[in-house]
């Protein structure tokens, strides 16, 4: 039992080390129109006060599965600069995390005639992680009576993320480096990862129908974990129907494990709408890899949003015309 508890504790802190910035899956968030979450370079890219509330219930059907809530806000503060903040809370069995991300972005207009823009972003990130050993059960039904298991542990971390985004007409490409700083200390074991850096690369193109009523957007996303060499790739497609006061959209996300021979990991249908200032996005991830099914029925995603009035600055470099 003691070995089992130590294993659980080490596993929990390993999760924290690999995802201490803990954001909802970045590219799923992009697909539900929450671009600021994927990169700090998107902060203030639209001349509105953009508020988004997101929730994810991972692995439905699994006891004590992760529950995550996230609130994001970004806006423009001058002709070429934007700021944003992300707050999150996550609970996963006997572990929980909460934290914040503060972002700043600068947007360069390379050519208004060609709709060519270059954006840079920087984020400061704070994460607090706690594992509650008081709720461990030693198998007797009377709680945790193992004298080798100490009191609950917690730790806080500070880190940074940088990002760049290039756009020309209907094409975009971006890159991020997240968790730039290495982990300062090891909590339980020398096998805990020290390198926390993740790298993102994403790109896509928006095709317009002849009557400008529909938009079709294929996109790709790549994420690399420096600590253990893992990587994943996403292939995505999204279609929008534009209306006088907003748009409707539907999309599909397919994720692959690159280190397992591009083996499929999950498929996620998504849909949503934007009407005036209100926004709604829905998604559901179906796990198709036996290594993560665990009897799970999948993972739902909900995003609610509201865009407060902006219009104070030049909108030539906004993400949507």
PDB file of C-alpha atoms in Angstrom:
ATOM      1  CA  UNK A   1       0.000   0.000   0.000  1.00  0.00           C
ATOM      2  CA  UNK A   2       2.838   2.379   0.868  1.00  0.00           C
ATOM      3  CA  UNK A   3       4.418   1.789  -2.541  1.00  0.00           C
ATOM      4  CA  UNK A   4       1.060   2.448  -4.203  1.00  0.00           C
ATOM      5  CA  UNK A   5       0.584   5.764  -2.393  1.00  0.00           C
ATOM      6  CA  UNK A   6       4.112   6.918  -3.243  1.00  0.00           C
ATOM      7  CA  UNK A   7       3.460   6.007  -6.864  1.00  0.00           C
ATOM      8  CA  UNK A   8       0.242   8.032  -6.897  1.00  0.00           C
ATOM      9  CA  UNK A   9       1.980  11.031  -5.327  1.00  0.00           C
ATOM     10  CA  UNK A  10       4.873  10.900  -7.780  1.00  0.00           C
ATOM     11  CA  UNK A  11       2.472  10.488 -10.700  1.00  0.00           C
ATOM     12  CA  UNK A  12       0.460  13.492  -9.573  1.00  0.00           C
ATOM     13  CA  UNK A  13       3.508  15.738  -9.341  1.00  0.00           C
ATOM     14  CA  UNK A  14       4.746  14.458 -12.689  1.00  0.00           C
ATOM     15  CA  UNK A  15       1.446  15.571 -14.206  1.00  0.00           C
ATOM     16  CA  UNK A  16       1.911  18.951 -12.558  1.00  0.00           C
ATOM     17  CA  UNK A  17       5.433  19.253 -13.930  1.00  0.00           C
ATOM     18  CA  UNK A  18       4.382  18.490 -17.480  1.00  0.00           C
ATOM     19  CA  UNK A  19       1.337  20.764 -17.465  1.00  0.00           C
ATOM     20  CA  UNK A  20       1.860  23.298 -14.716  1.00  0.00           C
ATOM     21  CA  UNK A  21       0.544  26.058 -16.939  1.00  0.00           C
ATOM     22  CA  UNK A  22      -2.612  23.946 -17.017  1.00  0.00           C
ATOM     23  CA  UNK A  23      -4.760  25.457 -19.667  1.00  0.00           C
ATOM     24  CA  UNK A  24      -7.599  23.682 -21.355  1.00  0.00           C
ATOM     25  CA  UNK A  25      -6.361  21.899 -24.463  1.00  0.00           C
ATOM     26  CA  UNK A  26      -5.048  24.888 -26.425  1.00  0.00           C
ATOM     27  CA  UNK A  27      -6.035  23.876 -29.908  1.00  0.00           C
ATOM     28  CA  UNK A  28      -9.499  22.684 -28.940  1.00  0.00           C
ATOM     29  CA  UNK A  29      -9.920  26.170 -27.492  1.00  0.00           C
ATOM     30  CA  UNK A  30      -8.792  27.702 -30.776  1.00  0.00           C
ATOM     31  CA  UNK A  31     -11.409  25.665 -32.627  1.00  0.00           C
ATOM     32  CA  UNK A  32     -14.137  27.030 -30.358  1.00  0.00           C
ATOM     33  CA  UNK A  33     -13.072  30.587 -31.267  1.00  0.00           C
ATOM     34  CA  UNK A  34     -11.008  31.285 -28.131  1.00  0.00           C
ATOM     35  CA  UNK A  35      -7.779  32.187 -29.909  1.00  0.00           C
ATOM     36  CA  UNK A  36      -6.150  34.028 -26.991  1.00  0.00           C
ATOM     37  CA  UNK A  37      -5.816  30.722 -25.108  1.00  0.00           C
ATOM     38  CA  UNK A  38      -3.609  29.183 -27.775  1.00  0.00           C
ATOM     39  CA  UNK A  39      -1.052  32.020 -27.816  1.00  0.00           C
ATOM     40  CA  UNK A  40      -0.331  35.297 -25.986  1.00  0.00           C
ATOM     41  CA  UNK A  41       0.271  36.799 -29.444  1.00  0.00           C
ATOM     42  CA  UNK A  42      -3.529  36.875 -29.895  1.00  0.00           C
ATOM     43  CA  UNK A  43      -4.060  39.174 -26.881  1.00  0.00           C
ATOM     44  CA  UNK A  44      -6.101  42.191 -27.948  1.00  0.00           C
ATOM     45  CA  UNK A  45      -6.117  41.172 -31.591  1.00  0.00           C
ATOM     46  CA  UNK A  46      -9.780  42.214 -31.845  1.00  0.00           C
ATOM     47  CA  UNK A  47     -10.870  45.701 -30.810  1.00  0.00           C
ATOM     48  CA  UNK A  48     -13.382  44.421 -28.236  1.00  0.00           C
ATOM     49  CA  UNK A  49     -13.314  43.381 -24.590  1.00  0.00           C
ATOM     50  CA  UNK A  50     -13.472  39.605 -25.095  1.00  0.00           C
ATOM     51  CA  UNK A  51     -14.643  37.481 -22.144  1.00  0.00           C
ATOM     52  CA  UNK A  52     -14.728  33.659 -22.290  1.00  0.00           C
ATOM     53  CA  UNK A  53     -15.705  31.096 -19.635  1.00  0.00           C
ATOM     54  CA  UNK A  54     -14.720  27.487 -20.365  1.00  0.00           C
ATOM     55  CA  UNK A  55     -15.381  24.183 -18.636  1.00  0.00           C
ATOM     56  CA  UNK A  56     -14.149  20.638 -19.254  1.00  0.00           C
ATOM     57  CA  UNK A  57     -15.209  17.397 -17.530  1.00  0.00           C
ATOM     58  CA  UNK A  58     -12.603  14.851 -18.587  1.00  0.00           C
ATOM     59  CA  UNK A  59     -13.173  11.108 -18.825  1.00  0.00           C
ATOM     60  CA  UNK A  60     -16.885  10.919 -18.059  1.00  0.00           C
ATOM     61  CA  UNK A  61     -17.697   7.722 -16.190  1.00  0.00           C
ATOM     62  CA  UNK A  62     -14.362   7.618 -14.345  1.00  0.00           C
ATOM     63  CA  UNK A  63     -14.504   8.352 -10.611  1.00  0.00           C
ATOM     64  CA  UNK A  64     -12.618  11.490  -9.505  1.00  0.00           C
ATOM     65  CA  UNK A  65     -11.786  12.400 -13.104  1.00  0.00           C
ATOM     66  CA  UNK A  66     -10.411  15.906 -13.799  1.00  0.00           C
ATOM     67  CA  UNK A  67     -12.770  18.892 -13.742  1.00  0.00           C
ATOM     68  CA  UNK A  68     -11.413  22.170 -15.094  1.00  0.00           C
ATOM     69  CA  UNK A  69     -12.817  25.699 -15.256  1.00  0.00           C
ATOM     70  CA  UNK A  70     -11.145  28.604 -17.012  1.00  0.00           C
ATOM     71  CA  UNK A  71     -11.928  32.313 -17.377  1.00  0.00           C
ATOM     72  CA  UNK A  72     -10.127  34.410 -19.990  1.00  0.00           C
ATOM     73  CA  UNK A  73     -10.265  38.094 -20.906  1.00  0.00           C
ATOM     74  CA  UNK A  74      -8.301  40.063 -23.468  1.00  0.00           C
ATOM     75  CA  UNK A  75      -8.590  43.519 -24.998  1.00  0.00           C
ATOM     76  CA  UNK A  76      -6.684  46.142 -26.942  1.00  0.00           C
ATOM     77  CA  UNK A  77      -5.129  49.035 -24.996  1.00  0.00           C
ATOM     78  CA  UNK A  78      -3.596  51.034 -27.864  1.00  0.00           C
ATOM     79  CA  UNK A  79      -3.316  51.018 -31.643  1.00  0.00           C
ATOM     80  CA  UNK A  80      -0.732  48.229 -31.584  1.00  0.00           C
ATOM     81  CA  UNK A  81      -0.868  46.582 -28.156  1.00  0.00           C
ATOM     82  CA  UNK A  82      -3.150  44.204 -26.310  1.00  0.00           C
ATOM     83  CA  UNK A  83      -3.303  42.563 -22.883  1.00  0.00           C
ATOM     84  CA  UNK A  84      -5.085  39.574 -21.405  1.00  0.00           C
ATOM     85  CA  UNK A  85      -5.530  37.396 -18.337  1.00  0.00           C
ATOM     86  CA  UNK A  86      -6.419  33.725 -17.813  1.00  0.00           C
ATOM     87  CA  UNK A  87      -7.609  32.277 -14.491  1.00  0.00           C
ATOM     88  CA  UNK A  88      -8.093  28.538 -14.034  1.00  0.00           C
ATOM     89  CA  UNK A  89      -9.053  25.927 -11.478  1.00  0.00           C
ATOM     90  CA  UNK A  90      -8.604  22.164 -11.807  1.00  0.00           C
ATOM     91  CA  UNK A  91      -9.409  19.228  -9.541  1.00  0.00           C
ATOM     92  CA  UNK A  92      -8.286  15.679 -10.269  1.00  0.00           C
ATOM     93  CA  UNK A  93      -9.103  13.238  -7.491  1.00  0.00           C
ATOM     94  CA  UNK A  94      -6.879  14.142  -4.541  1.00  0.00           C
ATOM     95  CA  UNK A  95      -4.922  16.746  -6.478  1.00  0.00           C
ATOM     96  CA  UNK A  96      -5.913  20.266  -7.418  1.00  0.00           C
ATOM     97  CA  UNK A  97      -4.379  23.199  -9.241  1.00  0.00           C
ATOM     98  CA  UNK A  98      -5.222  26.834  -9.635  1.00  0.00           C
ATOM     99  CA  UNK A  99      -3.376  29.680 -11.245  1.00  0.00           C
ATOM    100  CA  UNK A 100      -3.250  32.697 -13.503  1.00  0.00           C
ATOM    101  CA  UNK A 101      -1.621  33.921 -16.690  1.00  0.00           C
ATOM    102  CA  UNK A 102      -0.977  37.584 -17.551  1.00  0.00           C
ATOM    103  CA  UNK A 103      -0.232  38.377 -21.202  1.00  0.00           C
ATOM    104  CA  UNK A 104       0.991  41.283 -23.320  1.00  0.00           C
ATOM    105  CA  UNK A 105       1.070  41.427 -27.131  1.00  0.00           C
ATOM    106  CA  UNK A 106       2.442  43.838 -29.715  1.00  0.00           C
ATOM    107  CA  UNK A 107       1.007  43.836 -33.244  1.00  0.00           C
ATOM    108  CA  UNK A 108       2.962  45.111 -36.250  1.00  0.00           C
ATOM    109  CA  UNK A 109       1.253  46.157 -39.489  1.00  0.00           C
ATOM    110  CA  UNK A 110       3.575  44.991 -42.279  1.00  0.00           C
ATOM    111  CA  UNK A 111       1.235  45.851 -45.155  1.00  0.00           C
ATOM    112  CA  UNK A 112      -2.377  46.983 -44.907  1.00  0.00           C
ATOM    113  CA  UNK A 113      -2.779  46.557 -48.673  1.00  0.00           C
ATOM    114  CA  UNK A 114      -1.860  42.859 -48.413  1.00  0.00           C
ATOM    115  CA  UNK A 115      -3.447  42.298 -44.975  1.00  0.00           C
ATOM    116  CA  UNK A 116      -0.011  41.326 -43.633  1.00  0.00           C
ATOM    117  CA  UNK A 117       0.619  41.445 -39.874  1.00  0.00           C
ATOM    118  CA  UNK A 118       3.153  40.156 -37.343  1.00  0.00           C
ATOM    119  CA  UNK A 119       2.335  39.788 -33.639  1.00  0.00           C
ATOM    120  CA  UNK A 120       4.489  38.951 -30.613  1.00  0.00           C
ATOM    121  CA  UNK A 121       3.249  37.913 -27.174  1.00  0.00           C
ATOM    122  CA  UNK A 122       4.676  37.325 -23.690  1.00  0.00           C
ATOM    123  CA  UNK A 123       2.956  35.700 -20.699  1.00  0.00           C
ATOM    124  CA  UNK A 124       3.824  35.420 -17.020  1.00  0.00           C
ATOM    125  CA  UNK A 125       2.273  32.322 -15.433  1.00  0.00           C
ATOM    126  CA  UNK A 126       1.649  31.358 -11.813  1.00  0.00           C
ATOM    127  CA  UNK A 127       0.524  27.878 -10.743  1.00  0.00           C
ATOM    128  CA  UNK A 128      -0.326  26.468  -7.294  1.00  0.00           C
ATOM    129  CA  UNK A 129      -0.514  22.671  -6.962  1.00  0.00           C
ATOM    130  CA  UNK A 130      -1.707  20.644  -3.955  1.00  0.00           C
ATOM    131  CA  UNK A 131      -2.010  16.928  -3.230  1.00  0.00           C
ATOM    132  CA  UNK A 132      -4.337  16.027  -0.352  1.00  0.00           C
ATOM    133  CA  UNK A 133      -2.961  12.894   1.346  1.00  0.00           C
ATOM    134  CA  UNK A 134      -5.585  13.106   4.101  1.00  0.00           C
ATOM    135  CA  UNK A 135      -8.097  11.663   1.656  1.00  0.00           C
ATOM    136  CA  UNK A 136      -5.974   8.653   0.700  1.00  0.00           C
ATOM    137  CA  UNK A 137      -7.462   5.276   1.636  1.00  0.00           C
ATOM    138  CA  UNK A 138      -5.154   2.463   2.752  1.00  0.00           C
ATOM    139  CA  UNK A 139      -7.728  -0.157   1.788  1.00  0.00           C
ATOM    140  CA  UNK A 140      -9.191  -0.684   5.258  1.00  0.00           C
ATOM    141  CA  UNK A 141     -12.066   1.722   4.707  1.00  0.00           C
ATOM    142  CA  UNK A 142     -10.911   3.924   7.595  1.00  0.00           C
ATOM    143  CA  UNK A 143      -8.895   6.409   5.576  1.00  0.00           C
ATOM    144  CA  UNK A 144      -5.121   6.741   5.453  1.00  0.00           C
ATOM    145  CA  UNK A 145      -3.409   5.127   8.458  1.00  0.00           C
ATOM    146  CA  UNK A 146      -0.042   4.571   6.811  1.00  0.00           C
ATOM    147  CA  UNK A 147       2.625   6.258   9.014  1.00  0.00           C
ATOM    148  CA  UNK A 148       4.965   6.497   6.015  1.00  0.00           C
ATOM    149  CA  UNK A 149       2.654   8.912   4.224  1.00  0.00           C
ATOM    150  CA  UNK A 150       3.094  12.478   5.392  1.00  0.00           C
ATOM    151  CA  UNK A 151       0.780  15.443   5.469  1.00  0.00           C
ATOM    152  CA  UNK A 152      -0.659  17.082   2.397  1.00  0.00           C
ATOM    153  CA  UNK A 153       1.895  18.733   0.115  1.00  0.00           C
ATOM    154  CA  UNK A 154       1.665  21.854  -2.012  1.00  0.00           C
ATOM    155  CA  UNK A 155       3.975  23.839  -4.241  1.00  0.00           C
ATOM    156  CA  UNK A 156       3.839  27.021  -6.313  1.00  0.00           C
ATOM    157  CA  UNK A 157       5.602  27.756  -9.582  1.00  0.00           C
ATOM    158  CA  UNK A 158       6.329  30.774 -11.758  1.00  0.00           C
ATOM    159  CA  UNK A 159       7.043  30.564 -15.463  1.00  0.00           C
ATOM    160  CA  UNK A 160       6.819  32.324 -18.823  1.00  0.00           C
ATOM    161  CA  UNK A 161       5.516  31.761 -22.332  1.00  0.00           C
ATOM    162  CA  UNK A 162       6.432  33.528 -25.577  1.00  0.00           C
ATOM    163  CA  UNK A 163       4.607  33.412 -28.884  1.00  0.00           C
ATOM    164  CA  UNK A 164       4.665  34.827 -32.400  1.00  0.00           C
ATOM    165  CA  UNK A 165       1.915  34.997 -35.021  1.00  0.00           C
ATOM    166  CA  UNK A 166       2.192  35.872 -38.719  1.00  0.00           C
ATOM    167  CA  UNK A 167      -0.871  36.570 -40.891  1.00  0.00           C
ATOM    168  CA  UNK A 168      -1.233  37.478 -44.534  1.00  0.00           C
ATOM    169  CA  UNK A 169      -4.681  37.676 -46.091  1.00  0.00           C
ATOM    170  CA  UNK A 170      -6.415  34.394 -45.114  1.00  0.00           C
ATOM    171  CA  UNK A 171      -3.290  32.489 -44.040  1.00  0.00           C
ATOM    172  CA  UNK A 172      -1.834  32.296 -40.523  1.00  0.00           C
ATOM    173  CA  UNK A 173       1.108  30.561 -38.859  1.00  0.00           C
ATOM    174  CA  UNK A 174       2.248  30.774 -35.239  1.00  0.00           C
ATOM    175  CA  UNK A 175       4.740  29.317 -32.780  1.00  0.00           C
ATOM    176  CA  UNK A 176       4.950  29.245 -28.967  1.00  0.00           C
ATOM    177  CA  UNK A 177       7.444  28.205 -26.314  1.00  0.00           C
ATOM    178  CA  UNK A 178       5.694  27.522 -23.004  1.00  0.00           C
ATOM    179  CA  UNK A 179       7.187  26.965 -19.521  1.00  0.00           C
ATOM    180  CA  UNK A 180      10.534  28.429 -20.508  1.00  0.00           C
ATOM    181  CA  UNK A 181      12.114  28.031 -17.060  1.00  0.00           C
ATOM    182  CA  UNK A 182      13.247  24.643 -15.807  1.00  0.00           C
ATOM    183  CA  UNK A 183      11.820  23.246 -12.583  1.00  0.00           C
ATOM    184  CA  UNK A 184      13.869  24.531  -9.633  1.00  0.00           C
ATOM    185  CA  UNK A 185      13.435  21.596  -7.225  1.00  0.00           C
ATOM    186  CA  UNK A 186      12.292  17.973  -7.171  1.00  0.00           C
ATOM    187  CA  UNK A 187       9.582  17.192  -4.642  1.00  0.00           C
ATOM    188  CA  UNK A 188       9.715  13.411  -4.228  1.00  0.00           C
ATOM    189  CA  UNK A 189      12.121  11.655  -6.564  1.00  0.00           C
ATOM    190  CA  UNK A 190      15.078  12.286  -8.862  1.00  0.00           C
ATOM    191  CA  UNK A 191      13.067  10.882 -11.769  1.00  0.00           C
ATOM    192  CA  UNK A 192      10.742  13.885 -11.741  1.00  0.00           C
ATOM    193  CA  UNK A 193      11.107  15.899 -14.971  1.00  0.00           C
ATOM    194  CA  UNK A 194      13.079  19.144 -14.742  1.00  0.00           C
ATOM    195  CA  UNK A 195      12.552  20.423 -18.275  1.00  0.00           C
ATOM    196  CA  UNK A 196       8.985  21.714 -18.514  1.00  0.00           C
ATOM    197  CA  UNK A 197       9.155  23.373 -21.914  1.00  0.00           C
ATOM    198  CA  UNK A 198       6.444  22.700 -24.461  1.00  0.00           C
ATOM    199  CA  UNK A 199       6.607  23.958 -28.038  1.00  0.00           C
ATOM    200  CA  UNK A 200       3.588  24.676 -30.246  1.00  0.00           C
ATOM    201  CA  UNK A 201       3.445  25.182 -33.994  1.00  0.00           C
ATOM    202  CA  UNK A 202       0.120  25.918 -35.687  1.00  0.00           C
ATOM    203  CA  UNK A 203      -1.024  26.997 -39.128  1.00  0.00           C
ATOM    204  CA  UNK A 204      -4.184  27.287 -41.202  1.00  0.00           C
ATOM    205  CA  UNK A 205      -5.943  28.909 -44.128  1.00  0.00           C
ATOM    206  CA  UNK A 206      -9.482  30.287 -44.540  1.00  0.00           C
ATOM    207  CA  UNK A 207     -11.228  29.716 -47.868  1.00  0.00           C
ATOM    208  CA  UNK A 208     -14.226  31.886 -48.787  1.00  0.00           C
ATOM    209  CA  UNK A 209     -17.182  30.770 -50.890  1.00  0.00           C
ATOM    210  CA  UNK A 210     -17.966  32.666 -54.089  1.00  0.00           C
ATOM    211  CA  UNK A 211     -20.826  34.550 -52.425  1.00  0.00           C
ATOM    212  CA  UNK A 212     -18.799  35.188 -49.217  1.00  0.00           C
ATOM    213  CA  UNK A 213     -21.514  33.406 -47.231  1.00  0.00           C
ATOM    214  CA  UNK A 214     -19.373  30.475 -46.075  1.00  0.00           C
ATOM    215  CA  UNK A 215     -15.830  30.075 -44.725  1.00  0.00           C
ATOM    216  CA  UNK A 216     -13.839  26.814 -44.697  1.00  0.00           C
ATOM    217  CA  UNK A 217     -10.737  26.566 -42.526  1.00  0.00           C
ATOM    218  CA  UNK A 218      -8.380  23.559 -42.462  1.00  0.00           C
ATOM    219  CA  UNK A 219      -5.606  23.825 -39.875  1.00  0.00           C
ATOM    220  CA  UNK A 220      -2.756  21.883 -38.286  1.00  0.00           C
ATOM    221  CA  UNK A 221      -1.328  21.924 -34.764  1.00  0.00           C
ATOM    222  CA  UNK A 222       1.878  20.345 -33.422  1.00  0.00           C
ATOM    223  CA  UNK A 223       2.963  20.161 -29.772  1.00  0.00           C
ATOM    224  CA  UNK A 224       6.322  18.869 -28.510  1.00  0.00           C
ATOM    225  CA  UNK A 225       7.185  18.068 -24.855  1.00  0.00           C
ATOM    226  CA  UNK A 226      10.913  18.639 -24.320  1.00  0.00           C
ATOM    227  CA  UNK A 227      11.022  16.779 -20.991  1.00  0.00           C
ATOM    228  CA  UNK A 228      10.276  13.321 -22.390  1.00  0.00           C
ATOM    229  CA  UNK A 229      10.299  13.814 -26.147  1.00  0.00           C
ATOM    230  CA  UNK A 230       6.593  13.126 -26.674  1.00  0.00           C
ATOM    231  CA  UNK A 231       4.648  14.998 -29.335  1.00  0.00           C
ATOM    232  CA  UNK A 232       1.096  15.180 -30.658  1.00  0.00           C
ATOM    233  CA  UNK A 233      -0.385  16.476 -33.902  1.00  0.00           C
ATOM    234  CA  UNK A 234      -3.893  17.741 -34.613  1.00  0.00           C
ATOM    235  CA  UNK A 235      -5.613  17.820 -37.993  1.00  0.00           C
ATOM    236  CA  UNK A 236      -8.646  20.094 -37.964  1.00  0.00           C
ATOM    237  CA  UNK A 237     -11.393  21.385 -40.191  1.00  0.00           C
ATOM    238  CA  UNK A 238     -13.958  24.095 -39.462  1.00  0.00           C
ATOM    239  CA  UNK A 239     -16.787  25.602 -41.520  1.00  0.00           C
ATOM    240  CA  UNK A 240     -18.704  28.823 -40.802  1.00  0.00           C
ATOM    241  CA  UNK A 241     -21.962  30.183 -42.174  1.00  0.00           C
ATOM    242  CA  UNK A 242     -21.924  33.955 -41.935  1.00  0.00           C
ATOM    243  CA  UNK A 243     -25.081  35.886 -41.015  1.00  0.00           C
ATOM    244  CA  UNK A 244     -25.986  39.553 -40.665  1.00  0.00           C
ATOM    245  CA  UNK A 245     -25.401  39.478 -36.887  1.00  0.00           C
ATOM    246  CA  UNK A 246     -22.739  36.767 -36.502  1.00  0.00           C
ATOM    247  CA  UNK A 247     -22.151  33.234 -37.731  1.00  0.00           C
ATOM    248  CA  UNK A 248     -22.724  29.534 -37.089  1.00  0.00           C
ATOM    249  CA  UNK A 249     -19.909  27.019 -37.268  1.00  0.00           C
ATOM    250  CA  UNK A 250     -19.074  23.316 -36.993  1.00  0.00           C
ATOM    251  CA  UNK A 251     -15.742  21.529 -36.951  1.00  0.00           C
ATOM    252  CA  UNK A 252     -13.809  18.351 -36.305  1.00  0.00           C
ATOM    253  CA  UNK A 253     -10.517  17.799 -34.459  1.00  0.00           C
ATOM    254  CA  UNK A 254      -8.460  14.600 -34.777  1.00  0.00           C
ATOM    255  CA  UNK A 255      -5.419  14.139 -32.546  1.00  0.00           C
ATOM    256  CA  UNK A 256      -2.510  11.771 -33.209  1.00  0.00           C
ATOM    257  CA  UNK A 257       0.410  10.480 -31.098  1.00  0.00           C
ATOM    258  CA  UNK A 258       3.547  11.102 -33.153  1.00  0.00           C
ATOM    259  CA  UNK A 259       5.780   8.933 -30.963  1.00  0.00           C
ATOM    260  CA  UNK A 260       3.425   5.967 -31.507  1.00  0.00           C
ATOM    261  CA  UNK A 261       3.634   6.020 -35.275  1.00  0.00           C
ATOM    262  CA  UNK A 262       0.994   8.734 -35.715  1.00  0.00           C
ATOM    263  CA  UNK A 263      -1.526   6.566 -33.876  1.00  0.00           C
ATOM    264  CA  UNK A 264      -4.968   8.214 -33.473  1.00  0.00           C
ATOM    265  CA  UNK A 265      -5.681   9.407 -29.933  1.00  0.00           C
ATOM    266  CA  UNK A 266      -9.060  11.163 -30.084  1.00  0.00           C
ATOM    267  CA  UNK A 267     -11.736  12.621 -32.344  1.00  0.00           C
ATOM    268  CA  UNK A 268     -13.680  15.733 -31.305  1.00  0.00           C
ATOM    269  CA  UNK A 269     -16.727  17.150 -33.090  1.00  0.00           C
ATOM    270  CA  UNK A 270     -17.359  20.809 -32.214  1.00  0.00           C
ATOM    271  CA  UNK A 271     -20.003  23.406 -33.012  1.00  0.00           C
ATOM    272  CA  UNK A 272     -21.046  26.880 -31.951  1.00  0.00           C
ATOM    273  CA  UNK A 273     -22.528  30.222 -32.838  1.00  0.00           C
ATOM    274  CA  UNK A 274     -21.848  33.938 -32.483  1.00  0.00           C
ATOM    275  CA  UNK A 275     -24.918  36.190 -32.346  1.00  0.00           C
ATOM    276  CA  UNK A 276     -24.338  39.885 -31.806  1.00  0.00           C
ATOM    277  CA  UNK A 277     -22.125  40.017 -28.699  1.00  0.00           C
ATOM    278  CA  UNK A 278     -22.977  36.539 -27.361  1.00  0.00           C
ATOM    279  CA  UNK A 279     -20.957  33.400 -28.064  1.00  0.00           C
ATOM    280  CA  UNK A 280     -21.547  29.678 -27.433  1.00  0.00           C
ATOM    281  CA  UNK A 281     -19.194  26.794 -28.226  1.00  0.00           C
ATOM    282  CA  UNK A 282     -19.635  23.060 -27.606  1.00  0.00           C
ATOM    283  CA  UNK A 283     -17.329  20.102 -28.121  1.00  0.00           C
ATOM    284  CA  UNK A 284     -17.038  16.433 -27.218  1.00  0.00           C
ATOM    285  CA  UNK A 285     -13.821  14.418 -27.318  1.00  0.00           C
ATOM    286  CA  UNK A 286     -14.136  10.704 -28.040  1.00  0.00           C
ATOM    287  CA  UNK A 287     -11.089   8.705 -26.962  1.00  0.00           C
ATOM    288  CA  UNK A 288     -10.154   6.138 -29.611  1.00  0.00           C
ATOM    289  CA  UNK A 289      -6.836   5.006 -28.109  1.00  0.00           C
ATOM    290  CA  UNK A 290      -7.126   2.079 -25.696  1.00  0.00           C
ATOM    291  CA  UNK A 291      -4.366   3.515 -23.491  1.00  0.00           C
ATOM    292  CA  UNK A 292      -6.600   6.403 -22.296  1.00  0.00           C
ATOM    293  CA  UNK A 293     -10.100   4.980 -22.447  1.00  0.00           C
ATOM    294  CA  UNK A 294     -10.239   3.724 -18.805  1.00  0.00           C
ATOM    295  CA  UNK A 295     -13.945   3.002 -19.271  1.00  0.00           C
ATOM    296  CA  UNK A 296     -14.461   6.673 -20.077  1.00  0.00           C
ATOM    297  CA  UNK A 297     -17.372   7.966 -22.130  1.00  0.00           C
ATOM    298  CA  UNK A 298     -15.342  10.916 -23.398  1.00  0.00           C
ATOM    299  CA  UNK A 299     -14.766  14.563 -22.523  1.00  0.00           C
ATOM    300  CA  UNK A 300     -17.288  17.390 -23.063  1.00  0.00           C
ATOM    301  CA  UNK A 301     -16.266  21.035 -23.508  1.00  0.00           C
ATOM    302  CA  UNK A 302     -18.437  24.125 -23.021  1.00  0.00           C
ATOM    303  CA  UNK A 303     -17.465  27.731 -23.812  1.00  0.00           C
ATOM    304  CA  UNK A 304     -19.625  30.781 -23.064  1.00  0.00           C
ATOM    305  CA  UNK A 305     -18.588  34.228 -24.208  1.00  0.00           C
ATOM    306  CA  UNK A 306     -19.479  37.882 -24.435  1.00  0.00           C
ATOM    307  CA  UNK A 307     -17.789  40.643 -26.436  1.00  0.00           C
ATOM    308  CA  UNK A 308     -18.101  44.061 -24.825  1.00  0.00           C
ATOM    309  CA  UNK A 309     -17.939  47.162 -27.007  1.00  0.00           C
ATOM    310  CA  UNK A 310     -14.543  48.284 -28.259  1.00  0.00           C
ATOM    311  CA  UNK A 311     -14.104  50.347 -31.387  1.00  0.00           C
ATOM    312  CA  UNK A 312     -11.567  52.735 -29.877  1.00  0.00           C
ATOM    313  CA  UNK A 313      -8.701  51.904 -32.210  1.00  0.00           C
ATOM    314  CA  UNK A 314      -7.880  51.066 -35.820  1.00  0.00           C
ATOM    315  CA  UNK A 315      -9.303  47.622 -36.634  1.00  0.00           C
ATOM    316  CA  UNK A 316      -7.202  46.905 -39.726  1.00  0.00           C
ATOM    317  CA  UNK A 317      -5.319  44.070 -38.007  1.00  0.00           C
ATOM    318  CA  UNK A 318      -8.252  42.387 -36.263  1.00  0.00           C
ATOM    319  CA  UNK A 319      -8.522  38.620 -36.622  1.00  0.00           C
ATOM    320  CA  UNK A 320     -11.972  38.892 -38.251  1.00  0.00           C
ATOM    321  CA  UNK A 321     -12.922  41.685 -40.648  1.00  0.00           C
TER     322      UNK A 321
END
